[in-house]
Coordinates of C-alpha atoms in Angstrom, one line a residue:
Chain A
M1 CA 173.6 123.0 -105.4
S2 CA 170.4 121.7 -103.2
H3 CA 169.0 124.8 -102.1
G4 CA 168.4 126.7 -105.8
E5 CA 166.6 123.3 -107.1
H6 CA 163.3 122.9 -108.3
H7 CA 161.6 120.6 -106.8
G8 CA 160.6 119.2 -110.4
E9 CA 158.3 121.3 -112.4
A10 CA 154.4 121.5 -111.4
S11 CA 151.8 120.5 -114.5
G12 CA 148.2 119.4 -114.2
G13 CA 148.6 117.2 -116.8
E14 CA 146.0 117.7 -120.1
N15 CA 143.3 119.5 -117.3
K16 CA 143.4 122.9 -119.0
F17 CA 141.7 124.3 -115.5
M18 CA 144.7 122.8 -113.6
N19 CA 147.4 124.1 -116.1
R20 CA 146.0 127.5 -115.5
L21 CA 146.0 126.7 -112.0
V22 CA 149.5 126.1 -112.0
G23 CA 149.9 129.0 -113.8
V24 CA 148.5 131.0 -111.3
T25 CA 151.2 129.9 -108.9
K26 CA 153.9 130.9 -111.6
L27 CA 152.3 134.2 -110.9
F28 CA 154.3 133.9 -107.3
D29 CA 156.9 131.9 -108.3
G30 CA 158.4 133.4 -110.9
P31 CA 160.2 137.0 -109.4
A32 CA 161.5 134.6 -106.6
T33 CA 163.2 132.1 -109.0
F34 CA 164.1 135.3 -111.1
F35 CA 165.2 137.2 -108.0
R36 CA 167.1 134.3 -106.9
E37 CA 169.0 133.3 -110.0
K38 CA 170.4 136.1 -111.4
F39 CA 171.3 138.1 -107.8
V40 CA 171.6 135.5 -104.8
D41 CA 173.1 132.5 -106.6
K42 CA 175.9 134.7 -107.8
V43 CA 177.0 135.9 -104.9
R44 CA 176.7 132.9 -102.7
K45 CA 179.1 130.4 -102.1
D46 CA 178.3 127.1 -100.7
Y47 CA 179.6 125.8 -97.3
P48 CA 178.9 122.8 -95.6
Y49 CA 177.7 121.8 -92.3
Y50 CA 177.6 118.2 -90.4
H51 CA 175.4 116.2 -88.4
R52 CA 176.9 115.5 -85.0
N53 CA 178.2 112.3 -84.1
Y54 CA 178.4 111.5 -80.5
P55 CA 180.8 108.5 -79.7
R56 CA 179.5 105.3 -77.8
V57 CA 180.3 105.6 -73.9
P58 CA 179.9 102.5 -71.5
S59 CA 176.1 102.2 -70.5
I60 CA 174.7 102.0 -67.2
D61 CA 175.5 98.2 -66.7
E62 CA 179.1 98.7 -67.4
C63 CA 179.8 101.2 -65.0
A64 CA 181.8 100.7 -61.4
Y65 CA 179.7 101.5 -58.5
G66 CA 180.3 104.7 -57.2
D67 CA 181.8 106.1 -60.8
H68 CA 179.3 109.1 -60.5
V69 CA 181.3 110.2 -63.7
C70 CA 180.4 106.8 -65.8
F71 CA 176.7 107.5 -64.0
Y72 CA 176.4 110.8 -65.5
E73 CA 177.9 110.2 -69.0
A74 CA 175.4 106.7 -69.4
N75 CA 172.6 109.0 -68.6
E76 CA 173.0 111.0 -71.0
Q77 CA 173.9 108.8 -73.8
Y78 CA 170.5 107.2 -72.0
L79 CA 168.7 110.2 -72.8
R80 CA 169.7 110.4 -76.4
D81 CA 168.5 107.4 -76.8
R82 CA 165.0 107.6 -75.5
K83 CA 164.9 110.8 -77.9
V84 CA 165.8 109.0 -81.1
D85 CA 163.7 106.2 -80.5
K86 CA 160.9 108.2 -80.0
F87 CA 161.1 110.0 -82.9
I88 CA 161.7 106.1 -84.8
T89 CA 158.1 105.7 -83.7
Q90 CA 156.8 108.7 -84.5
L91 CA 158.4 108.5 -88.2
L92 CA 156.2 104.2 -88.5
A93 CA 153.2 105.5 -87.1
N94 CA 153.4 108.6 -90.1
R95 CA 154.0 106.3 -92.8
V96 CA 151.0 103.6 -91.1
R97 CA 148.5 106.7 -91.6
E98 CA 149.8 107.3 -95.1
C99 CA 149.5 104.3 -96.1
Y100 CA 146.1 104.0 -94.7
I101 CA 145.1 107.0 -96.5
N102 CA 146.1 106.5 -99.5
E103 CA 144.3 102.4 -99.7
G104 CA 141.4 103.5 -97.1
Q105 CA 140.2 102.2 -94.1
Y106 CA 138.9 99.1 -95.3
D107 CA 141.8 97.7 -97.9
G108 CA 144.7 99.2 -95.5
F109 CA 143.6 96.6 -93.0
D110 CA 145.4 94.0 -95.5
K111 CA 147.7 96.0 -97.7
C112 CA 149.4 97.9 -94.9
R113 CA 149.6 94.8 -92.4
K114 CA 153.2 94.2 -92.5
L115 CA 153.9 98.3 -91.8
D116 CA 151.1 98.1 -89.1
D117 CA 152.9 94.9 -87.3
D118 CA 156.7 96.7 -87.4
Y119 CA 154.6 99.9 -85.5
E120 CA 153.1 97.9 -82.9
K121 CA 156.3 96.2 -81.9
A122 CA 158.4 99.0 -82.1
L123 CA 156.0 100.5 -79.4
T124 CA 155.7 97.4 -77.4
N125 CA 159.5 97.7 -77.0
Y126 CA 159.6 101.5 -76.4
Y127 CA 157.3 100.9 -73.8
I128 CA 159.2 97.9 -72.4
K129 CA 162.4 99.6 -72.3
Y130 CA 160.9 103.3 -71.3
G131 CA 157.3 102.8 -70.2
D132 CA 156.0 104.5 -67.5
L133 CA 159.2 105.5 -66.2
G134 CA 158.6 109.4 -66.3
A135 CA 159.9 112.3 -68.0
N136 CA 162.4 112.8 -65.4
S137 CA 164.1 109.1 -65.3
T138 CA 167.3 107.8 -65.4
A139 CA 169.3 105.4 -66.7
I140 CA 169.2 103.3 -63.2
D141 CA 165.8 103.7 -63.5
A142 CA 165.5 101.7 -67.0
Y143 CA 168.1 99.4 -65.7
M144 CA 166.3 98.7 -62.1
K145 CA 163.4 98.1 -64.5
Q146 CA 164.8 95.6 -66.9
K147 CA 166.3 93.7 -64.3
H148 CA 162.9 93.2 -62.5
R149 CA 161.4 92.2 -65.3
L150 CA 163.9 89.4 -66.1
I151 CA 163.4 88.3 -62.9
W152 CA 159.6 88.1 -63.5
Q153 CA 160.3 86.4 -66.7
R154 CA 162.4 83.6 -64.8
R155 CA 160.2 83.1 -62.3
N156 CA 156.7 83.1 -64.9
P157 CA 158.4 81.4 -67.6
E158 CA 155.0 80.6 -69.8
K159 CA 153.0 83.5 -69.4
D160 CA 153.0 86.2 -72.5
I161 CA 152.0 89.4 -70.7
V162 CA 152.6 91.6 -74.2
G163 CA 149.9 89.4 -76.4
L164 CA 150.4 90.5 -79.8
D165 CA 149.2 87.1 -81.0
K166 CA 146.1 87.8 -79.2
Q167 CA 145.4 90.6 -80.7
N168 CA 146.4 89.6 -84.1
E169 CA 143.7 86.9 -83.9
I170 CA 141.0 89.0 -82.5
R171 CA 141.6 91.4 -85.1
K172 CA 141.6 89.0 -88.0
E173 CA 138.0 87.4 -86.2
I174 CA 136.6 91.2 -86.8
A175 CA 137.9 91.2 -90.3
E176 CA 136.2 88.4 -91.1
Y177 CA 133.1 89.0 -89.6
Q178 CA 133.2 92.6 -91.7
K179 CA 133.8 91.6 -94.6
K180 CA 130.4 89.2 -94.4
S181 CA 128.3 91.5 -93.0
I182 CA 129.1 93.8 -95.8
D183 CA 127.7 90.9 -98.3
N184 CA 124.9 90.8 -96.0
P185 CA 124.1 93.6 -94.6
I186 CA 121.4 93.6 -91.9
R187 CA 118.5 95.9 -92.9
V188 CA 115.8 96.9 -89.9
Chain B
M1 CA 163.3 191.9 -77.9
P2 CA 161.9 192.1 -74.6
G3 CA 158.8 193.8 -75.6
F4 CA 157.6 192.5 -78.7
S5 CA 155.0 189.8 -77.4
K6 CA 153.7 193.0 -75.1
M7 CA 153.2 194.7 -78.5
L8 CA 151.6 191.9 -80.2
S9 CA 149.5 191.8 -77.4
V10 CA 147.9 195.5 -78.2
V11 CA 146.9 194.5 -81.9
P12 CA 143.6 192.6 -80.8
S13 CA 142.4 195.6 -78.6
I14 CA 143.5 198.3 -82.0
A15 CA 141.2 196.4 -84.0
R16 CA 138.2 196.4 -82.3
S17 CA 139.1 199.9 -81.2
S18 CA 139.2 200.8 -85.2
L19 CA 134.9 200.3 -84.5
L20 CA 135.0 203.4 -82.2
F21 CA 137.0 206.0 -84.8
G22 CA 134.2 204.7 -87.1
N23 CA 137.2 203.4 -90.0
K24 CA 135.5 201.8 -92.8
T25 CA 135.6 197.9 -91.6
K26 CA 133.9 194.4 -92.7
L27 CA 132.4 194.0 -89.5
V28 CA 128.6 195.0 -89.7
E29 CA 126.7 195.6 -86.5
K30 CA 123.3 193.7 -86.8
S31 CA 120.7 196.1 -84.6
I32 CA 117.6 195.4 -83.7
S33 CA 114.8 197.7 -81.7
I34 CA 112.8 197.0 -79.4
N35 CA 110.6 199.7 -77.9
N36 CA 112.0 202.3 -80.5
Q37 CA 115.5 201.9 -78.9
L38 CA 118.6 200.3 -80.6
M39 CA 120.2 197.0 -79.0
T40 CA 123.2 195.3 -80.8
Q41 CA 122.1 191.2 -81.4
L42 CA 123.5 189.7 -78.5
R43 CA 123.9 186.1 -78.4
G44 CA 124.0 184.8 -82.1
S45 CA 125.9 182.4 -83.7
H46 CA 129.2 182.5 -85.4
A47 CA 131.4 180.2 -87.3
R48 CA 132.6 176.6 -86.0
T49 CA 136.1 177.7 -84.5
M50 CA 136.2 173.9 -82.3
F51 CA 136.1 171.3 -84.8
I52 CA 135.2 168.4 -83.1
R53 CA 136.9 165.0 -84.4
P54 CA 137.9 162.0 -82.9
G55 CA 141.3 162.5 -80.3
K56 CA 144.7 161.6 -82.0
F57 CA 146.5 160.9 -78.7
Y58 CA 146.3 157.2 -78.6
T59 CA 147.0 157.0 -82.6
K60 CA 149.9 159.4 -82.5
K61 CA 151.4 157.3 -79.3
Y62 CA 151.0 153.7 -81.2
F63 CA 152.7 154.9 -83.9
D64 CA 155.6 156.6 -82.3
L65 CA 155.9 153.5 -80.2
L66 CA 155.8 151.2 -82.8
H67 CA 158.4 153.7 -84.7
Y68 CA 160.4 153.4 -81.4
H69 CA 160.5 149.5 -81.1
F70 CA 161.1 148.4 -85.0
V71 CA 163.6 151.2 -85.9
L72 CA 165.6 151.0 -82.8
A73 CA 165.8 147.4 -82.3
G74 CA 164.0 145.8 -84.9
L75 CA 165.2 147.1 -88.2
P76 CA 169.2 146.6 -87.8
F77 CA 168.6 143.1 -86.5
F78 CA 166.5 143.0 -89.4
L79 CA 169.4 144.3 -91.9
F80 CA 171.9 142.1 -90.3
I81 CA 169.9 138.5 -91.0
A82 CA 168.8 139.5 -94.2
Y83 CA 172.7 140.4 -95.3
Q84 CA 173.8 137.3 -93.8
N85 CA 171.0 135.3 -95.9
F86 CA 171.7 137.0 -98.8
F87 CA 175.1 136.8 -99.1
N88 CA 176.4 133.4 -97.2
G89 CA 173.1 131.2 -97.4
P90 CA 172.5 128.5 -95.3
A91 CA 174.8 125.4 -95.6
T92 CA 174.5 122.0 -96.9
L93 CA 174.4 118.9 -95.6
T94 CA 177.6 117.0 -96.2
E95 CA 179.5 113.6 -95.1
I96 CA 182.0 114.3 -92.5
P97 CA 185.2 113.3 -94.1
E98 CA 187.6 110.9 -92.9
G99 CA 190.0 112.1 -90.3
Y100 CA 188.2 115.5 -89.8
E101 CA 186.5 116.9 -86.6
P102 CA 184.3 119.5 -87.3
R103 CA 184.6 122.7 -85.2
Y104 CA 181.8 123.1 -82.8
W105 CA 180.2 125.7 -85.0
E106 CA 179.8 124.1 -88.2
Y107 CA 177.2 121.4 -86.6
H108 CA 174.7 124.6 -87.6
K109 CA 173.0 125.6 -91.1
S110 CA 172.0 128.9 -90.6
P111 CA 174.9 131.7 -91.1
V112 CA 173.6 134.0 -87.9
K113 CA 173.3 130.6 -85.5
R114 CA 177.1 129.5 -86.8
F115 CA 178.1 133.2 -85.7
L116 CA 176.3 132.9 -82.4
A117 CA 177.3 129.8 -81.9
R118 CA 181.2 130.5 -82.6
Y119 CA 181.2 133.9 -80.9
V120 CA 178.1 134.5 -78.2
Y121 CA 177.5 130.9 -76.4
E122 CA 179.7 128.5 -74.8
I123 CA 181.3 125.6 -76.3
P124 CA 179.2 122.3 -75.9
E125 CA 182.4 120.3 -75.4
R126 CA 183.8 122.6 -72.9
A127 CA 180.6 122.3 -70.8
Y128 CA 180.3 118.6 -71.2
E129 CA 183.9 118.2 -70.0
R130 CA 183.5 120.7 -67.1
N131 CA 179.9 119.2 -65.9
L132 CA 182.1 115.5 -65.7
H133 CA 184.6 117.9 -63.6
Y134 CA 182.4 119.0 -60.6
V135 CA 180.5 115.4 -60.8
Y136 CA 184.3 114.1 -60.0
V137 CA 185.1 116.4 -57.6
E138 CA 181.4 115.7 -55.8
N139 CA 182.1 111.8 -55.5
C140 CA 186.0 112.5 -54.0
K141 CA 184.4 114.3 -51.7
Q142 CA 181.6 112.7 -50.8
K143 CA 184.0 109.5 -50.8
M144 CA 185.9 111.1 -48.2
R145 CA 182.9 112.1 -45.9
N146 CA 181.1 108.5 -45.9
L147 CA 185.0 106.8 -44.4
E148 CA 185.0 109.5 -41.9
N149 CA 181.4 108.8 -40.7
K150 CA 182.3 105.1 -40.7
V151 CA 185.5 105.4 -39.3
R152 CA 184.3 107.6 -35.9
T153 CA 181.0 104.9 -35.6
M154 CA 183.3 101.8 -35.5
M155 CA 185.7 104.1 -33.0
K156 CA 182.4 104.8 -30.7
E157 CA 181.4 101.1 -31.3
K158 CA 185.0 99.7 -30.1
Q159 CA 186.4 102.6 -28.2
D160 CA 189.9 101.2 -28.5
Y161 CA 191.7 104.0 -30.6
K162 CA 192.3 106.9 -29.1
A163 CA 191.4 109.6 -32.4
W164 CA 187.9 111.1 -32.2
Y165 CA 186.6 110.2 -28.3
Y166 CA 190.0 110.6 -26.0
V167 CA 191.0 114.3 -25.5
P168 CA 195.1 114.3 -23.9
V169 CA 195.4 116.6 -21.3
P170 CA 199.0 118.3 -21.0
K171 CA 200.6 118.5 -17.7
E172 CA 200.8 121.9 -17.8
T173 CA 197.2 122.5 -16.9
M174 CA 197.3 119.9 -14.2
E175 CA 200.1 121.9 -12.3
L176 CA 198.2 124.9 -13.0
K177 CA 195.3 123.0 -11.6
Q178 CA 197.0 122.3 -8.6
E179 CA 198.6 125.8 -7.9
Y180 CA 195.0 126.8 -8.0
L181 CA 193.6 124.0 -5.5
E182 CA 196.5 125.2 -2.7
K183 CA 195.4 128.8 -3.2
H184 CA 191.9 129.0 -3.0
G185 CA 190.6 125.5 -2.3
R186 CA 188.1 123.4 -4.1
L187 CA 185.1 125.8 -4.3
G188 CA 187.4 128.9 -5.5
Y189 CA 187.5 131.2 -2.7
D190 CA 189.2 131.2 0.3
P191 CA 186.9 129.7 3.2
K192 CA 188.8 132.2 5.8
Y193 CA 187.0 135.2 5.0
T194 CA 184.0 133.9 3.8
K195 CA 181.8 130.7 4.5

């Protein structure tokens, strides 16, 4: 019975003011819970709903030339995967934002470093796979992008265009400079 | 009664004529004297018969339309949704049990959405397979057309096969042509009669 549960009793602690505020919210909560527990829960029966699982089909690189049915299914799978990856990046961004809010802008740089790195990596990978293709892109566009990227990497083996390590070094330098300047601020 | 309204319309004139017969009435005629002549007072004021107030047309029209739309369309749906949410509440998310494939409406949470998905909207699996069929049919047609065009260009280049660029003539036409030529000559008319 998950919909009838209370998500924990609210309490303001020892603070009298907060307790009374919480009591005011119970004004609105009381009739609703009374109605729910007396009339509604006794009439309803629980029944399930499920999360749709799509089976994996052959992706675009496993399709034969001229097999448009395979292309269609691979394209549908590509669009679903793109949506899922988009939501993953958004969840990681929410975690980073919450961490910075909890720790503060100054401490967050050290304490949220792992979350921030994960988010950066997820974003770069998303951009590598789906970026700059547009909203109505197809699986074939992403496939050709991957092909061109691999060819470029084969021709230029030493270069690193993503530059995550260099970016982190620059950030560390700035953070050290800021720490020093807080101890010795410049007064004009 | 047909003449009832006409009888009623006489009443005000009877009321006015009571003044002439001098009956006791509550009407008081105010008279003033000008040059020692009695004249009835004219152009005096009396109680207000038309009350000036803001108009009621637009407010009445507005509430009438509101009532119309809400009671005719809104209330039945509201009652239906309230009934569904009171008696059959929203569903709970559960894992799919082993060896069981959920029906296509059991993927929705709200009872109203389940009802619509079950009886009104089309089955998504069926639509998916139907689209795949359309793609397959068009793919076959495309392949056949490509093959035909390719064969036609090759025949045109090589000129070694008498299918597209060779029209066979049956001998009956040639015989008919000979007869015509004997009869009329090359130009189609007899040069005996014309130049």
